[in-house]
mmCIF file of C-alpha atoms in Angstrom:
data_model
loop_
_atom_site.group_PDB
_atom_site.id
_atom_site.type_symbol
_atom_site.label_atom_id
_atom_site.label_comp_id
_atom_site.label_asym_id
_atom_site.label_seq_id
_atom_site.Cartn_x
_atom_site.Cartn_y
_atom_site.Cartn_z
ATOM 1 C CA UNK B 1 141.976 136.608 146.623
ATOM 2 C CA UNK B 2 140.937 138.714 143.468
ATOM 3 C CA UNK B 3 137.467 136.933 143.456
ATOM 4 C CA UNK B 4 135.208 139.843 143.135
ATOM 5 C CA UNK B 5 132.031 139.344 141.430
ATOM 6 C CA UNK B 6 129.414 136.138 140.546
ATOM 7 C CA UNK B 7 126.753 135.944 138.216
ATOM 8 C CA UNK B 8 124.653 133.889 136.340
ATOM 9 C CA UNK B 9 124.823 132.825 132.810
ATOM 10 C CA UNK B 10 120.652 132.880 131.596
ATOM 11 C CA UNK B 11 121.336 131.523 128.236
ATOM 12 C CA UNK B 12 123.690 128.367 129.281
ATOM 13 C CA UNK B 13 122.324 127.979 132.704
ATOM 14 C CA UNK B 14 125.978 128.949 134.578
ATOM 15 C CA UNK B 15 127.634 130.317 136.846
ATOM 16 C CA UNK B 16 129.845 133.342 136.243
ATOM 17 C CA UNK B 17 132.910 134.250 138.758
ATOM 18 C CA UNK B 18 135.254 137.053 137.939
ATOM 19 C CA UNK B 19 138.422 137.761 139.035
ATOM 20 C CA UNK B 20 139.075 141.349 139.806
ATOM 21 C CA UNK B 21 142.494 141.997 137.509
ATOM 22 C CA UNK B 22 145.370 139.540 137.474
ATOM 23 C CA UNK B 23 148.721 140.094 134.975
ATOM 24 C CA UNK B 24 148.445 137.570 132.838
ATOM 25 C CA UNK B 25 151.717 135.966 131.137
ATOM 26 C CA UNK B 26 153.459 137.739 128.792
ATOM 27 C CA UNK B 27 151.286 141.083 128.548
ATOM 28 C CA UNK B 28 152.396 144.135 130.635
ATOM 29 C CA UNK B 29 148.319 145.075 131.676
ATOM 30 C CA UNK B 30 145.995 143.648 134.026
ATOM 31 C CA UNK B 31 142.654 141.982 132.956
ATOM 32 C CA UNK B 32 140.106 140.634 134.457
ATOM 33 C CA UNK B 33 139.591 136.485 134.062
ATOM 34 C CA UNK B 34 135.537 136.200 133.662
ATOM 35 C CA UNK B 35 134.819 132.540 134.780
ATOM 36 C CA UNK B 36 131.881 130.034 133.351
ATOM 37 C CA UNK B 37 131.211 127.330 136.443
ATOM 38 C CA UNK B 38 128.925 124.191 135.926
ATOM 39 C CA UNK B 39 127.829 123.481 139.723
ATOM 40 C CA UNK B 40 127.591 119.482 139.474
ATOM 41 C CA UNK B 41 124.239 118.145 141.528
ATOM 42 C CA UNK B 42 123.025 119.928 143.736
ATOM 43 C CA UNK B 43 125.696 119.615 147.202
ATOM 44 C CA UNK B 44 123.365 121.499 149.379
ATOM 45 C CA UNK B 45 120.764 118.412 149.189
ATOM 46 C CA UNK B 46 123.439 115.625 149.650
ATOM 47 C CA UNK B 47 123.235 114.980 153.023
ATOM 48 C CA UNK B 48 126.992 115.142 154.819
ATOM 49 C CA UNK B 49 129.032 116.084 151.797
ATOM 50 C CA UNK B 50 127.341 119.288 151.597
ATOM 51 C CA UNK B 51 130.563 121.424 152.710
ATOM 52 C CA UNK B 52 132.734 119.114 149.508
ATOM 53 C CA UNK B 53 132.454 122.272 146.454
ATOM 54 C CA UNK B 54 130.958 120.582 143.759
ATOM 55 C CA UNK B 55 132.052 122.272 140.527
ATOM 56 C CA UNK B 56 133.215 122.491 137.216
ATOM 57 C CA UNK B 57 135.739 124.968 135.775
ATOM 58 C CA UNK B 58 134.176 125.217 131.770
ATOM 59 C CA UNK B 59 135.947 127.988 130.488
ATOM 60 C CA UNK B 60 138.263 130.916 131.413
ATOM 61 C CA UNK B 61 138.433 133.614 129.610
ATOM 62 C CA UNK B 62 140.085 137.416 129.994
ATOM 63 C CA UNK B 63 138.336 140.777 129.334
ATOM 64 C CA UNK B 64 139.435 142.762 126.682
ATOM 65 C CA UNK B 65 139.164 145.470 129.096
ATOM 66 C CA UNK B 66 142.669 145.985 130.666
ATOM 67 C CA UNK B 67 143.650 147.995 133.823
ATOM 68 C CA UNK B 68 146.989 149.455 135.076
ATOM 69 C CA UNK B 69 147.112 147.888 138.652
ATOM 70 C CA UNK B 70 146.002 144.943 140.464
ATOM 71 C CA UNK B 71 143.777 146.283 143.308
ATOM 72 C CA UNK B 72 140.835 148.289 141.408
ATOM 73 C CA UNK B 73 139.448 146.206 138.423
ATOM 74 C CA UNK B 74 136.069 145.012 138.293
ATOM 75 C CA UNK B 75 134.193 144.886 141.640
ATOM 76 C CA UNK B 76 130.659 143.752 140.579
ATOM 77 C CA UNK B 77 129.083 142.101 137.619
ATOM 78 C CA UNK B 78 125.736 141.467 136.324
ATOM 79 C CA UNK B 79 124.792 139.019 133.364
ATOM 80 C CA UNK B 80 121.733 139.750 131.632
ATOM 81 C CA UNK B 81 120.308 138.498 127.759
ATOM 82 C CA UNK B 82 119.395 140.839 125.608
ATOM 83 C CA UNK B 83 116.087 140.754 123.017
ATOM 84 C CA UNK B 84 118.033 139.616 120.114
ATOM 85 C CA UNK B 85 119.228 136.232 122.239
ATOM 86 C CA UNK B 86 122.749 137.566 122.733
ATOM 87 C CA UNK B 87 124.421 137.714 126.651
ATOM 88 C CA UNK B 88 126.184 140.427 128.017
ATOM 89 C CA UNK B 89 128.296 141.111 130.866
ATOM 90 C CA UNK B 90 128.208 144.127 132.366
ATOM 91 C CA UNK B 91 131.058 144.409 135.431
ATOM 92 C CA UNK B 92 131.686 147.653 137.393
ATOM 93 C CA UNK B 93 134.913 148.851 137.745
ATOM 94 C CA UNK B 94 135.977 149.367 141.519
ATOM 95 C CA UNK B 95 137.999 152.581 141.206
ATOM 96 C CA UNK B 96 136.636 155.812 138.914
ATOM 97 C CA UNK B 97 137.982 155.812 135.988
ATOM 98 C CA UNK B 98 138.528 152.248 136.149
ATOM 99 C CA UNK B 99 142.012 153.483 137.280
ATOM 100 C CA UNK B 100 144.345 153.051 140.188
ATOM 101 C CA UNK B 101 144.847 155.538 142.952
ATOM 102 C CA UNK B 102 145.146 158.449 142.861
ATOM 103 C CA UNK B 103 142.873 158.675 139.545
ATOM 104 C CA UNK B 104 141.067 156.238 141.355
ATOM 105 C CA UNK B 105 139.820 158.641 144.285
ATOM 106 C CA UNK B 106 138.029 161.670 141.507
ATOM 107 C CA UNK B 107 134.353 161.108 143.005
ATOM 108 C CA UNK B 108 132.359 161.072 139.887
ATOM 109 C CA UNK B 109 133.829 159.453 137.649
ATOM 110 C CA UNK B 110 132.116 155.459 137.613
ATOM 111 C CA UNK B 111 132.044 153.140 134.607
ATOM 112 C CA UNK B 112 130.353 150.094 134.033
ATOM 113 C CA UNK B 113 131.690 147.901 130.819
ATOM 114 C CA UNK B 114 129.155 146.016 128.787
ATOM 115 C CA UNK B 115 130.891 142.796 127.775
ATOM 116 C CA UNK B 116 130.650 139.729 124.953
ATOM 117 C CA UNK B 117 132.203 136.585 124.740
ATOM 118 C CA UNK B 118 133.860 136.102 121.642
ATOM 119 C CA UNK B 119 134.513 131.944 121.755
ATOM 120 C CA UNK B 120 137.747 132.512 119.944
ATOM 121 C CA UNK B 121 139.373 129.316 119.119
ATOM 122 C CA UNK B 122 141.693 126.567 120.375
ATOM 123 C CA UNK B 123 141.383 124.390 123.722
ATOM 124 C CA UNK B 124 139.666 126.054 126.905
ATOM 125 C CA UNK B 125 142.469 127.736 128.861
ATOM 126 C CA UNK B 126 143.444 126.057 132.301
ATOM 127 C CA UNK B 127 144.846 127.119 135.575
ATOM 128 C CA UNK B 128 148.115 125.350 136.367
ATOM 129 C CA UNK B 129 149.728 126.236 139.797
ATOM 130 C CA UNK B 130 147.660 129.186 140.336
ATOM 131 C CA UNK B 131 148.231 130.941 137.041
ATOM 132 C CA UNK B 132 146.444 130.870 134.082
ATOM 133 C CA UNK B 133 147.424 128.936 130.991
ATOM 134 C CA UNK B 134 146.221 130.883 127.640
ATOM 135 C CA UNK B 135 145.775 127.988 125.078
ATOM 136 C CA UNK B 136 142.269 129.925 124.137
ATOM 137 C CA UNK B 137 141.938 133.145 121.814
ATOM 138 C CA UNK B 138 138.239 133.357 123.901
ATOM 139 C CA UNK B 139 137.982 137.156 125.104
ATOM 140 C CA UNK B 140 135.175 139.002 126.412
ATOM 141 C CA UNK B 141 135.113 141.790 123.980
ATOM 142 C CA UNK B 142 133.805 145.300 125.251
ATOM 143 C CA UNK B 143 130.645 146.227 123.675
ATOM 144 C CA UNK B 144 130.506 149.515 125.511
ATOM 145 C CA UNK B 145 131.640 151.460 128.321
ATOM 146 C CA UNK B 146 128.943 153.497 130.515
ATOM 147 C CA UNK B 147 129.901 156.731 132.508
ATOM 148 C CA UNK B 148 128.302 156.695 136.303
ATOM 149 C CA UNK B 149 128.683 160.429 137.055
ATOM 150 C CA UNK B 150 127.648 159.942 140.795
ATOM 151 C CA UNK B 151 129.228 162.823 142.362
ATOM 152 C CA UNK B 152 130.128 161.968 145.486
ATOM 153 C CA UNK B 153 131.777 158.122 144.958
ATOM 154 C CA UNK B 154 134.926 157.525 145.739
ATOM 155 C CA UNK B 155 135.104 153.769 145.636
ATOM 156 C CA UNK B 156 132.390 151.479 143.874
ATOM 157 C CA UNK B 157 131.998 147.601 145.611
ATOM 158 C CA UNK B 158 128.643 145.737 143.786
ATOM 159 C CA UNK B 159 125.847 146.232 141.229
#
């Protein structure tokens, strides 16, 4: 399913999915599609339409970060505000090196990626039969990329 991480958004009061790496159209890497949700009501508290999801896709937008495979992008993510009022994203990559096997397996080399959403411009982008429509320029922009030299990881799975 590629739906690897959620967070929350503190500044915009959000929800944040991610999706691990998908190949988007027209580009030859893999990126990660960071999600902004608006959960509408509260469907826990609704009596027998509880199990009904009750949300609202506000904005898709792919990481500037790119990886060469499918199966080891980001694994975990954490949204947190900093002191100047900016958010950031920071999302753990799955594999060391943020690679694919057999880079991948090198215990000690983990990275987390600080990320920021630059809006861009144009319409919100939009999933049509399963694929992503890019109508957006809206990226989240690395900001910095941290080194986890735990030396005996092989394989990373949540902040």
């Amino acid at each position: 399913s590629q739906w690897e991480a959620v967070t929350y958004h503190t500044l915009l009061y959000h929800h944040i999915a991610v999706q691990e790496a998908i190949k988007l159209d027209g580009e030859d890497v893999y990126r990660a599609v960071i999600m902004l949700i608006d959960m509408v009501g509260r469907p826990w508290l609704e009596g027998k339409d509880w199990q009904i999801p009750k949300w609202q896709l506000l904005q898709a937008c792919p990481s500037e970060f790119n990886f060469t495979g499918s199966s080891k992008g980001f694994e975990g993510a954490l949204g947190m505000s900093g002191i100047d009022g900016r958010f950031f994203l920071v999302a753990l990559c799955e594999g060391n090196l943020c690679a694919q096997r057999p880079q991948a397996l090198q215990p000690g080399h983990g990275r987390l990626v600080v990320m920021e959403l630059d809006p861009g411009s144009g319409p919100s982008n939009a999933f049509v039969a399963g694929k992503m429509r890019r109508t957006s320029t809206c990226m989240w922009r690395t900001v910095k990329v941290v080194k986890l030299p735990i030396p005996y990881f092989r394989d990373y799975s949540d902040l």
